mmCIF file of C-alpha atoms in Angstrom:
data_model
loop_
_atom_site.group_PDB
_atom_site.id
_atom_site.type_symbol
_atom_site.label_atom_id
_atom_site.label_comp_id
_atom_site.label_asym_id
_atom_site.label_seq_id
_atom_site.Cartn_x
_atom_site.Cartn_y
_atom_site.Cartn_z
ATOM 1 C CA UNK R 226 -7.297 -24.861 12.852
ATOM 2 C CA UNK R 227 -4.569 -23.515 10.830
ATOM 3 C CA UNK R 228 -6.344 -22.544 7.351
ATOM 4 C CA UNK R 229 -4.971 -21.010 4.233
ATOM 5 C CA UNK R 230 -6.551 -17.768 2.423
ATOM 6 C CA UNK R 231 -5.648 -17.558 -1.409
ATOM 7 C CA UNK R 232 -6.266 -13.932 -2.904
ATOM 8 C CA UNK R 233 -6.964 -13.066 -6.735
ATOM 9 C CA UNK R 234 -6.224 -9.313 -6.650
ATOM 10 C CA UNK R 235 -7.566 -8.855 -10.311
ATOM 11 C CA UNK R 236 -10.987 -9.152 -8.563
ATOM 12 C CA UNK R 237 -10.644 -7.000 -5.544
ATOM 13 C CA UNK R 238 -11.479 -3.132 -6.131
ATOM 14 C CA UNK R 239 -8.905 -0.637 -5.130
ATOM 15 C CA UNK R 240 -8.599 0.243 -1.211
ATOM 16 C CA UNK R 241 -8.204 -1.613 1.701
ATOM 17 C CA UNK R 242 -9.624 -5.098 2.125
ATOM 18 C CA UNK R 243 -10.568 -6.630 6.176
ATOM 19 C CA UNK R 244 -10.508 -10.354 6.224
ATOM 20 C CA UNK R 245 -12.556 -11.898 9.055
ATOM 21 C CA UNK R 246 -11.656 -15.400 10.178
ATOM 22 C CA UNK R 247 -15.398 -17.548 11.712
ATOM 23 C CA UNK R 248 -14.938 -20.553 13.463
ATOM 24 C CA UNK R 249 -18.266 -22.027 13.576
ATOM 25 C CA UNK R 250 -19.172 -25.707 15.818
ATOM 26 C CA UNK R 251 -21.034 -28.503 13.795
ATOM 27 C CA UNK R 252 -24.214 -26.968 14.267
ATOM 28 C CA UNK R 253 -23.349 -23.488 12.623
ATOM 29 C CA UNK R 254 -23.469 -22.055 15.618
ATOM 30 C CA UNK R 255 -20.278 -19.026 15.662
ATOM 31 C CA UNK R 256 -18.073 -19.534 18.340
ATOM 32 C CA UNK R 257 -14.594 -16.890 17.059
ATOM 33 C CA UNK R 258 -14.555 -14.209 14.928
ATOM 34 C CA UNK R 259 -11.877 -11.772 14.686
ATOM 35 C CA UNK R 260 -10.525 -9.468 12.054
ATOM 36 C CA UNK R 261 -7.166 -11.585 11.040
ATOM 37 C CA UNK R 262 -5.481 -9.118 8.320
ATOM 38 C CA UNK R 263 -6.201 -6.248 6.161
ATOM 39 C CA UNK R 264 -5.082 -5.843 2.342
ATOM 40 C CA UNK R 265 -4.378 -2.538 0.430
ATOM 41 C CA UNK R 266 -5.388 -3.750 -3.209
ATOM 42 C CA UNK R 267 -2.624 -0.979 -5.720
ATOM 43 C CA UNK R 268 -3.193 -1.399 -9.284
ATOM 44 C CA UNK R 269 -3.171 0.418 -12.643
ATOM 45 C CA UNK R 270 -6.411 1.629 -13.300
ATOM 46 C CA UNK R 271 -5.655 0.370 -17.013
ATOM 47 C CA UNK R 272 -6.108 -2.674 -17.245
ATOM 48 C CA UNK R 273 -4.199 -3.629 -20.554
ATOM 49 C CA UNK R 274 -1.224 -1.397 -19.012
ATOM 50 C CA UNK R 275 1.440 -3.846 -19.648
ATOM 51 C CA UNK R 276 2.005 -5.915 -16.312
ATOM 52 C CA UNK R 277 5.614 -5.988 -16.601
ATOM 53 C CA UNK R 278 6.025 -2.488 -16.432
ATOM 54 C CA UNK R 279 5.928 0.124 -13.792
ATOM 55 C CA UNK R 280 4.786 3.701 -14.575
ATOM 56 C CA UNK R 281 5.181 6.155 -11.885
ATOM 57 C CA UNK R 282 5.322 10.278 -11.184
ATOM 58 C CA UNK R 283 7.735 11.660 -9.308
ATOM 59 C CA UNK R 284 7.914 15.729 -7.747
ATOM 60 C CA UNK R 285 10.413 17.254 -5.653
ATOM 61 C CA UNK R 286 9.648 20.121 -3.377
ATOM 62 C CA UNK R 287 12.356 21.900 -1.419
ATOM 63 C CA UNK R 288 12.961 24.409 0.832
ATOM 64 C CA UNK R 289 14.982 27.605 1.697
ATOM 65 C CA UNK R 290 17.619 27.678 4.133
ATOM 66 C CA UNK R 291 16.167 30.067 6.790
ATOM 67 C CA UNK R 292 17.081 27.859 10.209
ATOM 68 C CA UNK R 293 14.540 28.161 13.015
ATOM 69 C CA UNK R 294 13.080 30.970 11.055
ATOM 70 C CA UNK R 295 9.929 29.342 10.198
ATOM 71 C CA UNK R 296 8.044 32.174 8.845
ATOM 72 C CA UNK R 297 10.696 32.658 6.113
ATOM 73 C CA UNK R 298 10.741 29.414 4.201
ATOM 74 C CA UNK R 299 9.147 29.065 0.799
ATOM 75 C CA UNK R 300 8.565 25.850 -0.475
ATOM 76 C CA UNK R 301 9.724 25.704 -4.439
ATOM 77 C CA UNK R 302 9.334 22.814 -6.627
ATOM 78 C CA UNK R 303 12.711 21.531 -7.539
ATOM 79 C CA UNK R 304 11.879 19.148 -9.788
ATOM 80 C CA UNK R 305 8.321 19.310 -11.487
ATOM 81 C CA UNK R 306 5.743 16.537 -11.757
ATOM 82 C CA UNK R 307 7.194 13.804 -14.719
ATOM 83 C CA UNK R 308 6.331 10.170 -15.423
ATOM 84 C CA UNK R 309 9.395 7.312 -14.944
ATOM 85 C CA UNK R 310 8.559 4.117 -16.800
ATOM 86 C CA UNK R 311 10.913 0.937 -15.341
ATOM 87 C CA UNK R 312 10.536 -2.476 -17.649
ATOM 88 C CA UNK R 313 10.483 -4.236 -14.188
ATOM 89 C CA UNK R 314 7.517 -4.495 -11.512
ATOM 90 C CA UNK R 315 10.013 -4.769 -8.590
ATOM 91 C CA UNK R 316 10.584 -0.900 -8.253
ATOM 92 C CA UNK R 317 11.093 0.650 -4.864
ATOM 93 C CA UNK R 318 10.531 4.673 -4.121
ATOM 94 C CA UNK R 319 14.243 4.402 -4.029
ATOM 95 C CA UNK R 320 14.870 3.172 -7.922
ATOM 96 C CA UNK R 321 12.396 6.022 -9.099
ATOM 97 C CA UNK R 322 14.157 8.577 -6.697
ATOM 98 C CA UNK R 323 17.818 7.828 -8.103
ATOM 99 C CA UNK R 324 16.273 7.754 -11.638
ATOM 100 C CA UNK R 325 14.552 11.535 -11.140
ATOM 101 C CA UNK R 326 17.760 13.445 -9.119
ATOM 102 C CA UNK R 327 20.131 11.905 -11.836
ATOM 103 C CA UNK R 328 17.883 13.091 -15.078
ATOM 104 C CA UNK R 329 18.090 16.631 -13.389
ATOM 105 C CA UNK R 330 21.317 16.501 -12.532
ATOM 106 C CA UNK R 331 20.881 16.915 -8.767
ATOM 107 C CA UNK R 332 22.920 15.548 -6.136
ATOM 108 C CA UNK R 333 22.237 13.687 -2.250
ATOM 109 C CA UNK R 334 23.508 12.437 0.654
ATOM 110 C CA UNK R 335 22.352 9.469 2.030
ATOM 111 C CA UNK R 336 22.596 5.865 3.485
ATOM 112 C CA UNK R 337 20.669 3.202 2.885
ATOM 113 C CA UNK R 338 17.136 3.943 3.190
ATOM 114 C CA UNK R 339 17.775 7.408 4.383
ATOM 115 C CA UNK R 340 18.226 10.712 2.717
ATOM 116 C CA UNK R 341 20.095 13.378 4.656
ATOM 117 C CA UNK R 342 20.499 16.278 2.179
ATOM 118 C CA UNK R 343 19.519 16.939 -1.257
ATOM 119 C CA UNK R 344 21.536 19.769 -3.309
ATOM 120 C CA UNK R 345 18.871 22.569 -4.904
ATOM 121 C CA UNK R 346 18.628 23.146 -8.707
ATOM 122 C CA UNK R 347 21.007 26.189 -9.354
ATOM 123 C CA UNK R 348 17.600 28.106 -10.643
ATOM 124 C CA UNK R 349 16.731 27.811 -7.091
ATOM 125 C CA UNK R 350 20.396 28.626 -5.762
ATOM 126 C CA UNK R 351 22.297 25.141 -5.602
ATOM 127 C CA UNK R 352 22.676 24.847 -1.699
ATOM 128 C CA UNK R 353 22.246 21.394 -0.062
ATOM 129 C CA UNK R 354 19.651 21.380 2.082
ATOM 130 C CA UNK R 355 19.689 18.755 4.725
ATOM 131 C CA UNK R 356 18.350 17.319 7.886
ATOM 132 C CA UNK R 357 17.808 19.601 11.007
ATOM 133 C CA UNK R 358 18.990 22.964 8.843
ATOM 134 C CA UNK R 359 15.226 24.553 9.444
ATOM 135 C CA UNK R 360 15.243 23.293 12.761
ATOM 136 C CA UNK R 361 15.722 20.537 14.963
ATOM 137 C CA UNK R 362 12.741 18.542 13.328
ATOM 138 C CA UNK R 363 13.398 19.722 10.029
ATOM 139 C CA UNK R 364 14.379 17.035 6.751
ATOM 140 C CA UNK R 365 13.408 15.231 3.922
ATOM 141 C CA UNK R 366 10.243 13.062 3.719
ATOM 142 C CA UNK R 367 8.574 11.502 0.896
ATOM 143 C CA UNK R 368 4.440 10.175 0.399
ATOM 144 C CA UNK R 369 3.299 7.703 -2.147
ATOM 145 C CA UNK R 370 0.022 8.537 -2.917
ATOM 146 C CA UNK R 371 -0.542 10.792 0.016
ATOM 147 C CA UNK R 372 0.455 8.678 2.698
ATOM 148 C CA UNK R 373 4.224 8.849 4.591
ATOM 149 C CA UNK R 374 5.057 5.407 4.227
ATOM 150 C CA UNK R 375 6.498 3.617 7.714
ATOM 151 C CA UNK R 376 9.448 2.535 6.005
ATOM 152 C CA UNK R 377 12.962 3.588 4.211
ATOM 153 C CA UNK R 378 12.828 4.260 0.178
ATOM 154 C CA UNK R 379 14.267 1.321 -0.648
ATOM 155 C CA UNK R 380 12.047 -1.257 0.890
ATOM 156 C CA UNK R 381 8.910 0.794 -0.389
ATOM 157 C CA UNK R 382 7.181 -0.973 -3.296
ATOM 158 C CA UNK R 383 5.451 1.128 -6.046
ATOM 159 C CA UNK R 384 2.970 -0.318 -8.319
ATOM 160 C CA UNK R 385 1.905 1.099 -11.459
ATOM 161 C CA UNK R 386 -0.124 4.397 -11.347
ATOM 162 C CA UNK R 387 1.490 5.522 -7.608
ATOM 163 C CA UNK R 388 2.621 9.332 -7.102
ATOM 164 C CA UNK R 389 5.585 10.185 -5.173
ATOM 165 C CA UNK R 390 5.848 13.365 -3.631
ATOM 166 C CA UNK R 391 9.517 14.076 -2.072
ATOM 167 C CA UNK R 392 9.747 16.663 0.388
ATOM 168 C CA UNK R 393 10.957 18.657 2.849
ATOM 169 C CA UNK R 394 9.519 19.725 5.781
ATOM 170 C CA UNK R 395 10.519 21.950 9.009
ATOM 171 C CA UNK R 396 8.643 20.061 11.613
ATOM 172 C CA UNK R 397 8.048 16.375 10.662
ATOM 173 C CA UNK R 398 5.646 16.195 13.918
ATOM 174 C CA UNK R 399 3.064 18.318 11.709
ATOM 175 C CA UNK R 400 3.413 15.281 9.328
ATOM 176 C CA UNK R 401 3.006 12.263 11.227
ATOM 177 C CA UNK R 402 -0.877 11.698 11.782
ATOM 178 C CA UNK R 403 -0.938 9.142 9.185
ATOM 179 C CA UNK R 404 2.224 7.198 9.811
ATOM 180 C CA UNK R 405 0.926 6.973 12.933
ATOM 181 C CA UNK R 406 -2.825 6.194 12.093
ATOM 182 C CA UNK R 407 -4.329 9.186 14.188
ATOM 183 C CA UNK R 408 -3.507 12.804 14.759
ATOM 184 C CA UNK R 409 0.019 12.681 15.566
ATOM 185 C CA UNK R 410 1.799 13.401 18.941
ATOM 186 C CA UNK R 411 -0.518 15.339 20.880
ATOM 187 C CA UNK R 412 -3.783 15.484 18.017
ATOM 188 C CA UNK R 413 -6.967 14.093 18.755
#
């Protein structure tokens, strides 16, 4: 039958969660189980961090222009590690992106949950850099805590204490093992 499973997250750890549905008979006996859903608990590690606010870092890395060149690129840090604080908990990787190019004065392309170029500090020359210039695989990506999110910046939700690492990369195959849960086209 059709149940209903109510989660406290203040009393799950950190991680991911499985959550098995059991449907026993009247004598016990277990007649279904099956893994119906899994959870990824993301919370401040604080726990009097104030719950109406969401504290974030932000990096950007960029690139060179070198085309198909791949042994000439040399990733620089355009925009060093710093903390963005939003009075709101509904902030996407979008919101904290916008709020990080504007403070250092750095410009984009883009449309909707897509970025297609991002112009380079003038200490690193000032070029826009965008999709497919290092190749035809070549762009911008960005990971929250690691991991390449499977969707656009604005529908990703952060949560207090996540690290966003925007970046960009000349083959985004070499990338994909763990938007893709395994290895990536061709891995094991």
């Amino acid at each position: 039958d059709m149940g209903v499973l109510e989660l406290n997250t203040r009393t799950l750890t950190l991680g991911d969660h499985r959550f098995t549905a059991v449907k026993k008979d009247e004598a016990g006996h277990n007649l279904l189980t099956a893994v119906m859903s899994t959870v990824t608990v993301k919370k401040a590690d604080n726990t009097s961090a104030d719950p109406n606010t969401t504290v974030v870092t932000f990096r950007l890395i960029g690139d060179t222009k070198h085309g198909d060149a791949s042994d000439d690129h040399a990733y620089t840090t355009w925009i060093a590690t710093d903390t963005y604080t939003f009075d709101r908990t509904d902030v996407t990787v979008g919101d904290v992106f916008e709020a990080a190019l504007g403070e250092a004065g750095l410009t984009y392309v883009g449309k909707d949950n897509y970025v297609s170029s991002i112009t380079a500090p003038e200490s690193c020359g000032g070029f826009a850099l965008a999709e497919k210039e290092n190749g035809p695989n070549s762009g911008w990506m960005y990971t929250v805590n690691g991991k390449h999110p499977d969707v656009g910046l604005n529908d990703c939700y952060v949560t207090t204490g996540d690290e966003i690492i925007w970046h960009y990369i000349d083959d985004y195959k070499t990338e994909q093992a763990d938007m893709m849960g395994d290895m990536g086209p061709g891995g094991d």
